[in-house]
Tab-separated table of C-alpha atoms in Angstrom:
chain	number	residue	atom	x	y	z
Z	12	MET	CA	151.539	-22.754	-23.751
Z	13	LEU	CA	155.280	-21.610	-25.780
Z	14	LEU	CA	156.887	-19.292	-22.812
Z	15	LEU	CA	160.481	-17.305	-23.903
Z	16	HIS	CA	162.316	-17.332	-21.000
Z	17	THR	CA	164.555	-13.790	-20.352
Z	18	SER	CA	165.865	-12.360	-17.520
Z	19	ASP	CA	168.704	-10.047	-16.931
Z	20	TRP	CA	167.661	-6.892	-19.988
Z	21	HIS	CA	170.268	-4.274	-16.516
Z	22	VAL	CA	168.656	-1.422	-19.586
Z	23	GLY	CA	170.172	1.978	-18.833
Z	24	ARG	CA	173.641	-0.400	-17.949
Z	25	THR	CA	177.090	1.589	-19.083
Z	26	PHE	CA	179.721	-0.581	-20.265
Z	27	HIS	CA	182.889	0.965	-19.032
Z	28	GLY	CA	181.524	4.365	-19.416
Z	29	THR	CA	179.717	3.641	-22.777
Z	30	ASP	CA	175.816	3.774	-23.662
Z	31	LEU	CA	174.759	1.162	-24.438
Z	32	LEU	CA	171.097	1.326	-25.314
Z	33	GLU	CA	171.721	1.175	-29.219
Z	34	ASP	CA	172.627	-2.276	-28.386
Z	35	GLN	CA	169.759	-3.074	-25.798
Z	36	ALA	CA	167.364	-1.630	-28.226
Z	37	ALA	CA	168.444	-3.930	-30.760
Z	38	VAL	CA	168.441	-7.132	-29.039
Z	39	LEU	CA	164.524	-6.414	-27.735
Z	40	ALA	CA	163.706	-6.184	-31.386
Z	41	HIS	CA	165.567	-9.040	-32.009
Z	42	LEU	CA	163.369	-10.402	-28.836
Z	43	ALA	CA	159.880	-8.969	-30.111
Z	44	ASP	CA	161.134	-10.655	-33.872
Z	45	LEU	CA	161.673	-14.717	-31.941
Z	46	VAL	CA	158.118	-13.718	-30.588
Z	47	ALA	CA	156.577	-13.318	-33.796
Z	48	SER	CA	158.809	-16.370	-35.267
Z	49	HIS	CA	158.104	-19.225	-33.150
Z	50	ALA	CA	154.454	-17.646	-32.361
Z	51	VAL	CA	155.518	-17.256	-28.464
Z	52	ASP	CA	153.263	-16.843	-25.844
Z	53	VAL	CA	153.674	-15.348	-23.215
Z	54	VAL	CA	157.636	-13.424	-22.496
Z	55	LEU	CA	159.125	-14.100	-18.826
Z	56	VAL	CA	161.662	-11.226	-17.729
Z	57	ALA	CA	163.132	-12.991	-14.441
Z	58	GLY	CA	164.329	-9.519	-12.901
Z	59	ASP	CA	166.803	-6.938	-13.635
Z	60	VAL	CA	164.877	-5.440	-16.215
Z	61	TYR	CA	166.851	-2.018	-15.272
Z	62	ASP	CA	170.115	-1.579	-14.462
Z	63	ARG	CA	169.615	0.563	-11.882
Z	64	ALA	CA	166.679	1.085	-9.476
Z	65	VAL	CA	166.131	4.838	-10.928
Z	66	PRO	CA	166.840	4.770	-14.334
Z	67	ASN	CA	167.071	8.143	-16.666
Z	68	ALA	CA	164.651	8.777	-19.506
Z	69	ARG	CA	166.000	7.219	-22.670
Z	70	ALA	CA	166.786	3.869	-20.490
Z	71	VAL	CA	162.756	3.946	-20.012
Z	72	GLU	CA	161.647	5.063	-23.459
Z	73	VAL	CA	164.371	2.412	-24.772
Z	74	CYS	CA	162.786	-0.322	-22.564
Z	75	THR	CA	159.033	0.568	-23.476
Z	76	ARG	CA	159.569	0.445	-27.456
Z	77	GLY	CA	161.062	-2.659	-26.617
Z	78	LEU	CA	157.892	-4.021	-24.663
Z	79	GLU	CA	155.540	-2.534	-27.178
Z	80	LEU	CA	157.496	-4.326	-30.090
Z	81	ILE	CA	156.828	-7.414	-27.972
Z	82	ARG	CA	153.409	-7.011	-27.591
Z	83	ALA	CA	152.801	-6.322	-31.191
Z	84	ALA	CA	154.455	-9.656	-31.927
Z	85	GLY	CA	151.562	-11.681	-29.984
Z	86	ALA	CA	152.788	-12.370	-26.725
Z	87	GLN	CA	151.735	-11.570	-23.195
Z	88	ILE	CA	154.621	-10.105	-21.169
Z	89	VAL	CA	155.328	-11.448	-16.682
Z	90	MET	CA	157.786	-9.629	-15.781
Z	91	THR	CA	159.553	-9.158	-11.997
Z	92	PRO	CA	162.419	-7.250	-10.571
Z	93	GLY	CA	165.384	-8.023	-9.671
Z	94	ASN	CA	168.068	-6.458	-7.405
Z	95	HIS	CA	168.995	-4.073	-9.374
Z	96	ASP	CA	165.286	-2.662	-9.959
Z	97	SER	CA	162.588	-0.812	-7.848
Z	98	ALA	CA	160.225	-2.857	-6.901
Z	99	PRO	CA	157.571	-0.104	-5.985
Z	100	ARG	CA	158.536	2.011	-9.544
Z	101	LEU	CA	158.760	-1.045	-11.595
Z	102	GLY	CA	155.285	-2.208	-10.509
Z	103	ALA	CA	153.660	1.453	-10.644
Z	104	ALA	CA	150.266	0.985	-12.820
Z	105	ALA	CA	150.955	-2.727	-12.395
Z	106	SER	CA	146.934	-3.098	-12.900
Z	107	PHE	CA	146.227	-1.047	-16.040
Z	108	ALA	CA	149.560	-2.383	-17.934
Z	109	ALA	CA	147.975	-5.740	-16.989
Z	110	ALA	CA	144.922	-4.896	-19.129
Z	111	GLY	CA	147.633	-4.463	-22.227
Z	112	GLY	CA	149.154	-7.580	-21.325
Z	113	LEU	CA	152.309	-6.825	-19.458
Z	114	HIS	CA	151.560	-8.419	-15.914
Z	115	LEU	CA	154.183	-6.766	-13.076
Z	116	ARG	CA	154.908	-9.369	-10.646
Z	117	THR	CA	156.669	-6.172	-7.619
Z	118	ARG	CA	155.150	-6.878	-4.595
Z	119	THR	CA	156.182	-9.489	-2.123
Z	120	ALA	CA	153.026	-10.279	-0.292
Z	121	GLU	CA	151.448	-11.094	-3.302
Z	122	VAL	CA	153.928	-14.035	-4.124
Z	123	ASP	CA	151.271	-15.853	-4.176
Z	124	VAL	CA	148.899	-14.675	-6.773
Z	125	PRO	CA	149.979	-16.020	-9.856
Z	126	VAL	CA	148.886	-13.839	-13.471
Z	127	VAL	CA	146.417	-17.244	-14.611
Z	128	LEU	CA	146.676	-17.835	-18.622
Z	129	THR	CA	145.051	-20.393	-20.724
Z	130	ASP	CA	145.962	-22.482	-23.686
Z	131	ALA	CA	144.086	-25.569	-25.102
Z	132	HIS	CA	145.194	-27.816	-22.184
Z	133	GLY	CA	143.437	-25.337	-19.533
Z	134	PRO	CA	145.195	-23.261	-17.229
Z	135	VAL	CA	149.061	-22.164	-16.490
Z	136	ALA	CA	149.304	-19.889	-13.108
Z	137	LEU	CA	152.707	-18.414	-13.222
Z	138	TYR	CA	154.352	-16.615	-10.373
Z	139	GLY	CA	156.433	-14.316	-9.788
Z	140	LEU	CA	158.860	-13.345	-7.011
Z	141	PRO	CA	160.372	-10.348	-7.098
Z	142	TYR	CA	163.961	-10.088	-5.534
Z	143	LEU	CA	163.702	-11.015	-1.929
Z	144	GLU	CA	165.428	-9.258	0.167
Z	145	PRO	CA	166.187	-11.197	3.959
Z	146	GLU	CA	165.592	-8.423	6.352
Z	147	THR	CA	162.675	-6.758	4.569
Z	148	ALA	CA	160.709	-9.823	3.393
Z	149	ARG	CA	160.790	-11.717	6.180
Z	150	HIS	CA	158.512	-9.326	8.008
Z	151	VAL	CA	156.396	-9.337	4.776
Z	152	LEU	CA	155.860	-12.782	5.072
Z	153	GLY	CA	155.253	-13.169	8.144
Z	154	ALA	CA	158.510	-15.099	8.965
Z	155	PRO	CA	160.180	-13.096	11.657
Z	156	GLN	CA	162.795	-15.683	12.067
Z	157	VAL	CA	164.228	-16.410	8.651
Z	158	ARG	CA	167.459	-14.950	7.996
Z	159	SER	CA	169.164	-15.937	4.695
Z	160	HIS	CA	168.081	-15.842	0.610
Z	161	ALA	CA	167.298	-19.537	0.780
Z	162	ASP	CA	165.379	-19.171	4.079
Z	163	VAL	CA	163.147	-16.879	2.680
Z	164	LEU	CA	162.553	-17.994	-0.638
Z	165	GLY	CA	161.805	-20.805	0.688
Z	166	VAL	CA	158.899	-19.030	2.974
Z	167	ALA	CA	157.966	-17.976	-0.834
Z	168	MET	CA	157.506	-21.263	-2.481
Z	169	GLU	CA	155.826	-22.723	0.586
Z	170	ARG	CA	152.939	-19.976	-0.462
Z	171	VAL	CA	152.717	-20.487	-3.504
Z	172	ARG	CA	152.912	-24.836	-3.095
Z	173	ALA	CA	149.691	-23.734	-0.887
Z	174	ASP	CA	148.181	-21.528	-3.778
Z	175	LEU	CA	148.412	-24.275	-5.827
Z	176	ALA	CA	147.327	-26.969	-4.380
Z	177	VAL	CA	143.453	-25.296	-3.591
Z	178	ARG	CA	143.945	-24.509	-7.355
Z	179	ALA	CA	144.503	-27.606	-8.590
Z	180	GLY	CA	140.903	-28.806	-6.876
Z	181	THR	CA	139.350	-26.839	-8.773
Z	182	LEU	CA	141.389	-26.231	-12.226
Z	183	PRO	CA	141.679	-29.631	-13.751
Z	184	GLY	CA	144.775	-29.262	-15.594
Z	185	LEU	CA	146.455	-26.930	-14.409
Z	186	ARG	CA	150.355	-26.285	-14.663
Z	187	SER	CA	152.532	-23.476	-13.038
Z	188	VAL	CA	155.804	-21.640	-13.414
Z	189	VAL	CA	157.605	-19.645	-11.164
Z	190	LEU	CA	160.088	-16.999	-11.940
Z	191	ALA	CA	162.913	-15.539	-9.548
Z	192	HIS	CA	165.902	-13.633	-8.744
Z	193	ALA	CA	168.276	-15.455	-7.296
Z	194	PHE	CA	171.826	-17.223	-6.721
Z	195	VAL	CA	170.516	-20.859	-6.954
Z	196	VAL	CA	173.312	-23.476	-6.253
Z	197	GLY	CA	175.465	-25.125	-9.035
Z	198	GLY	CA	175.158	-21.724	-11.043
Z	199	GLU	CA	178.072	-20.207	-12.190
Z	200	ALA	CA	178.301	-15.973	-11.922
Z	201	THR	CA	180.265	-14.208	-14.639
Z	202	GLY	CA	181.735	-11.322	-12.530
Z	203	SER	CA	179.663	-8.770	-13.883
Z	204	GLU	CA	176.474	-9.603	-11.759
Z	205	ARG	CA	175.969	-7.646	-8.453
Z	206	THR	CA	176.391	-9.150	-4.949
Z	207	ILE	CA	173.211	-10.111	-3.126
Z	208	SER	CA	175.308	-11.661	0.014
Z	209	VAL	CA	173.905	-11.631	3.372
Z	210	GLY	CA	176.134	-12.464	5.938
Z	211	GLY	CA	178.264	-14.491	3.433
Z	212	VAL	CA	175.748	-16.790	2.152
Z	213	GLU	CA	173.512	-16.073	-0.724
Z	214	THR	CA	173.452	-18.899	-2.714
Z	215	VAL	CA	170.087	-21.342	-2.491
Z	216	PRO	CA	168.803	-25.375	-3.050
Z	217	ALA	CA	167.402	-25.683	-6.221
Z	218	GLY	CA	165.456	-28.137	-3.839
Z	219	VAL	CA	163.334	-25.301	-2.669
Z	220	PHE	CA	161.672	-24.473	-6.273
Z	221	ASP	CA	159.741	-28.377	-5.755
Z	222	GLY	CA	156.764	-28.657	-6.919
Z	223	VAL	CA	156.220	-26.253	-10.192
Z	224	ASP	CA	156.545	-27.250	-13.763
Z	225	TYR	CA	159.213	-24.663	-14.631
Z	226	VAL	CA	161.271	-22.378	-12.779
Z	227	ALA	CA	162.568	-18.996	-14.716
Z	228	LEU	CA	165.735	-17.446	-13.154
Z	229	GLY	CA	167.397	-14.575	-13.049
Z	230	HIS	CA	170.532	-12.876	-11.912
Z	231	LEU	CA	173.926	-14.761	-13.145
Z	232	HIS	CA	174.528	-13.766	-16.888
Z	233	SER	CA	175.023	-16.851	-18.498
Z	234	PRO	CA	173.065	-19.352	-19.697
Z	235	GLN	CA	172.069	-21.978	-17.353
Z	236	VAL	CA	170.419	-25.708	-17.259
Z	237	ILE	CA	170.676	-25.820	-13.065
Z	238	SER	CA	168.419	-28.781	-13.700
Z	239	GLU	CA	166.081	-30.088	-16.542
Z	240	ARG	CA	162.723	-27.601	-15.248
Z	241	VAL	CA	165.510	-24.970	-13.314
Z	242	ARG	CA	167.529	-22.834	-15.406
Z	243	TYR	CA	169.154	-19.073	-16.436
Z	244	SER	CA	168.400	-17.521	-19.371
Z	245	GLY	CA	170.989	-15.005	-18.816
Z	246	SER	CA	171.436	-11.532	-19.876
Z	247	PRO	CA	171.105	-10.690	-23.491
Z	248	LEU	CA	173.798	-9.258	-23.868
Z	249	PRO	CA	177.351	-9.678	-22.583
Z	250	TYR	CA	178.222	-6.767	-19.542
Z	251	SER	CA	181.717	-7.789	-18.890
Z	252	PHE	CA	185.474	-8.890	-20.988
Z	253	GLY	CA	184.743	-12.035	-18.946
Z	254	GLU	CA	181.411	-12.655	-20.889
Z	255	ARG	CA	182.790	-12.489	-24.433
Z	256	SER	CA	183.493	-16.040	-25.078
Z	257	HIS	CA	179.230	-16.104	-23.783
Z	258	ALA	CA	176.841	-17.113	-26.009
Z	259	LYS	CA	173.937	-15.463	-25.300
Z	260	ALA	CA	170.595	-17.092	-25.763
Z	261	ALA	CA	166.751	-17.706	-24.010
Z	262	TRP	CA	164.952	-20.741	-23.497
Z	263	LEU	CA	161.776	-21.217	-25.810
Z	264	VAL	CA	159.449	-24.001	-22.787
Z	265	GLU	CA	156.656	-25.501	-24.209
Z	266	LEU	CA	154.218	-26.432	-21.967
Z	267	ASP	CA	152.089	-29.679	-22.372
Z	268	ALA	CA	148.817	-31.564	-21.222
Z	269	ASP	CA	151.228	-32.744	-18.442
Z	270	GLY	CA	153.393	-30.094	-17.645
Z	271	LEU	CA	157.098	-29.421	-18.990
Z	272	GLY	CA	157.079	-30.751	-22.476
Z	273	ALA	CA	160.627	-29.516	-24.662
Z	274	VAL	CA	162.622	-26.810	-23.561
Z	275	ARG	CA	164.645	-25.249	-27.046
Z	276	ARG	CA	167.984	-22.876	-26.758
Z	277	LEU	CA	167.540	-20.033	-29.405
Z	278	GLU	CA	170.403	-18.417	-29.685
Z	279	LEU	CA	170.742	-13.961	-29.593
Z	280	PRO	CA	172.816	-12.293	-32.136
Z	281	LEU	CA	175.976	-10.816	-31.294
Z	282	VAL	CA	174.880	-6.993	-31.534
Z	283	ARG	CA	178.970	-6.228	-30.892
Z	284	GLY	CA	182.069	-8.216	-29.773
Z	285	LEU	CA	184.471	-8.000	-27.589
Z	286	THR	CA	188.199	-8.501	-27.539
Z	287	ARG	CA	190.829	-8.302	-25.364
Z	288	LEU	CA	194.438	-7.186	-27.254
Z	289	THR	CA	197.578	-7.189	-25.743
Z	290	GLY	CA	201.159	-5.493	-26.510
Z	291	GLU	CA	202.930	-2.488	-27.264
Z	292	LEU	CA	200.763	0.000	-28.790
Z	293	ASP	CA	202.555	1.072	-31.624
Z	294	GLN	CA	202.117	-2.972	-32.794
Z	295	LEU	CA	198.619	-3.305	-31.697
Z	296	LEU	CA	198.074	0.178	-34.240
Z	297	VAL	CA	199.484	-1.500	-37.220
Z	298	ASP	CA	198.949	-5.358	-36.761
Z	299	PRO	CA	196.679	-7.062	-39.229
Z	300	GLN	CA	195.807	-9.784	-37.154
Z	301	HIS	CA	193.451	-7.286	-35.193
Z	302	ALA	CA	191.681	-6.161	-37.803
Z	303	GLY	CA	188.629	-8.532	-37.159
Z	304	ALA	CA	188.262	-6.258	-33.887
Z	305	HIS	CA	187.717	-2.709	-35.416
Z	306	GLU	CA	183.955	-2.655	-34.399
Z	307	HIS	CA	183.816	-4.752	-31.600
Z	308	TYR	CA	184.367	-3.258	-28.178
Z	309	VAL	CA	188.296	-3.279	-27.301
Z	310	SER	CA	189.684	-3.829	-23.858
Z	311	ALA	CA	193.594	-3.451	-24.148
Z	312	VAL	CA	196.516	-4.099	-22.026
Z	313	LEU	CA	200.029	-2.273	-23.036
Z	314	THR	CA	203.257	-3.598	-22.052
Z	315	ASP	CA	205.549	-0.805	-23.679
Z	316	PRO	CA	208.948	-0.353	-21.286
Z	317	VAL	CA	207.327	3.528	-21.049
Z	318	ARG	CA	203.770	4.545	-20.717
Z	319	PRO	CA	202.893	5.486	-23.961
Z	320	VAL	CA	201.010	9.140	-23.641
Z	321	ASP	CA	197.679	9.418	-24.718
Z	322	ALA	CA	197.405	6.098	-25.453
Z	323	MET	CA	193.528	5.602	-25.793
Z	324	ARG	CA	193.027	7.977	-28.524
Z	325	ARG	CA	195.536	6.909	-30.442
Z	326	LEU	CA	194.133	3.387	-29.737
Z	327	GLN	CA	190.548	4.629	-30.704
Z	328	VAL	CA	191.826	5.838	-33.957
Z	329	ARG	CA	191.780	2.080	-35.094
Z	330	PHE	CA	189.445	0.851	-32.437
Z	331	PRO	CA	186.761	3.440	-32.531
Z	332	HIS	CA	185.077	1.132	-29.884
Z	333	ALA	CA	188.082	1.240	-27.136
Z	334	VAL	CA	186.607	1.543	-23.566
Z	335	HIS	CA	189.281	0.154	-21.478
Z	336	LEU	CA	193.045	0.384	-21.489
Z	337	GLU	CA	195.380	-0.342	-19.069
Z	338	TRP	CA	199.589	-0.429	-18.725
Z	339	ARG	CA	201.227	-3.141	-17.427
Z	340	ARG	CA	204.840	-3.149	-16.759
Z	341	PRO	CA	206.558	-6.111	-18.961
Z	342	GLU	CA	208.919	-7.100	-16.229
Z	343	GLY	CA	206.256	-9.092	-13.960
Z	344	ALA	CA	205.240	-8.943	-10.851
Z	345	GLU	CA	205.520	-4.835	-9.608
Z	346	GLN	CA	205.263	-5.248	-5.964
Z	347	LEU	CA	207.784	-7.807	-5.773
Z	348	ARG	CA	210.459	-6.028	-7.807
Z	349	TYR	CA	210.050	-2.915	-5.543
Z	350	ALA	CA	210.007	-5.376	-2.403
Z	351	HIS	CA	213.302	-6.425	-3.978
Z	352	GLN	CA	214.694	-3.013	-4.816
Z	353	VAL	CA	214.104	-1.567	-1.496
Z	354	ARG	CA	215.361	-4.486	0.935
Z	355	GLY	CA	218.133	-3.171	3.319
Z	356	ARG	CA	218.042	-0.059	1.944
Z	357	ALA	CA	217.863	2.962	4.382
Z	358	ASP	CA	215.051	5.079	4.457
Z	359	ALA	CA	216.496	8.704	3.093
Z	360	ALA	CA	217.166	6.419	-0.364
Z	361	VAL	CA	214.426	4.673	-0.705
Z	362	VAL	CA	212.791	8.259	-0.380
Z	363	GLY	CA	215.375	9.812	-3.149
Z	364	SER	CA	214.529	7.172	-5.396
Z	365	PHE	CA	210.966	8.003	-4.707
Z	366	LEU	CA	211.301	11.330	-5.603
Z	367	THR	CA	213.376	10.765	-9.135
Z	368	ASP	CA	211.041	7.769	-10.519
Z	369	VAL	CA	208.001	10.407	-9.954
Z	370	ARG	CA	209.573	13.626	-10.650
Z	371	SER	CA	213.531	14.413	-11.003
Z	372	ALA	CA	216.084	14.047	-8.747
Z	373	PRO	CA	215.967	16.313	-5.194
Z	374	GLU	CA	217.742	19.161	-4.969
Z	375	PRO	CA	220.861	18.556	-2.052
Z	376	TRP	CA	218.208	21.090	0.070
Z	377	GLU	CA	215.044	18.660	-0.667
Z	378	THR	CA	217.537	15.504	0.453
Z	379	GLU	CA	218.453	17.117	3.675
Z	380	LEU	CA	214.060	17.965	4.121
Z	381	VAL	CA	214.084	14.082	4.022
Z	382	THR	CA	216.772	13.494	6.177
Z	383	GLN	CA	215.405	16.306	8.615
Z	384	GLY	CA	211.794	14.541	8.638
Z	385	LEU	CA	213.104	11.052	9.078
Z	386	ARG	CA	215.606	11.565	12.013
Z	387	SER	CA	212.269	13.203	13.457
Z	388	ARG	CA	210.086	10.561	12.784
Z	389	GLU	CA	212.841	8.635	14.807
Z	390	GLU	CA	213.130	10.724	17.357
Z	391	VAL	CA	209.324	10.490	17.848
Z	392	ASP	CA	209.180	6.644	17.752
Z	393	ARG	CA	211.281	5.835	20.778
């Protein structure tokens, strides 16, 4: 059986206020192409299907179209919710969807109820663990004493292993896959993931998932190998400028008669590049070395001595997809310069300099008001 491990689609997410739905539609169509070209049997989506609990209508439309393309290409789909999703909403009409090949595993109480599919070597049990919020999941799982992500996932996996032990007695050749949405020890965050920490502790040990042939993880946005059988696929698109150097990918996982066979990395296309630029605005607008960034999402740090007027509009003339802009004084750490400038100066002089910087030099009557106000404050402090 061939599995395509994906996660963190985040359909409906914006990038510094820019709609990404067209980019997401393109990459989901490419996943369908991979299904067709590699004869994939099952596509796994390990959480964060949508970017918010209540996605808008266009996001639902894009996601639905992507799922339709994947099914038309020949694969069934097993999907679990992540911390961005609403499990009840994602799982609505799950029994009807399963009849069409979309298996939504969204109920915490059913973590030990797998989707069972078969290939030439026998059955494969695919367990979907929805994102397990400890405070609520521990009661549903009948373990009110647990508190951490590691503990609640441990309880869920105990249920999975117990179910596997029962099924193995009646299903010869049984192999197993788990989908989970968690921060596993050894993984590296990119900065665009929403924290799932509870009491400052969000990581779980990889050993929690012992006893299954393959673990398809979601939550972290870069492809990563925790162990040969425990992996993150990462998000199909970059969702922060910190991910601009990442090569996005999905894992093509082969299950043979003995369990996990070969695992192959399939690169995903870069729909639109990400570029960070630094310099004075006039220079950025003409420098030929930035010509390749014309169609990229651009983040610019301006170092002009004086903040340029209408900088974003001017930047977007050359870089239509510029989405982020900041002005940074070229002298360096502003807070340190300010501390140096005010050290040893009278309060009235500091306030006068502030008024001059943000507006203009204060009139004599304004200076007198400031002096009176500071004197009143001193009297109160006494």
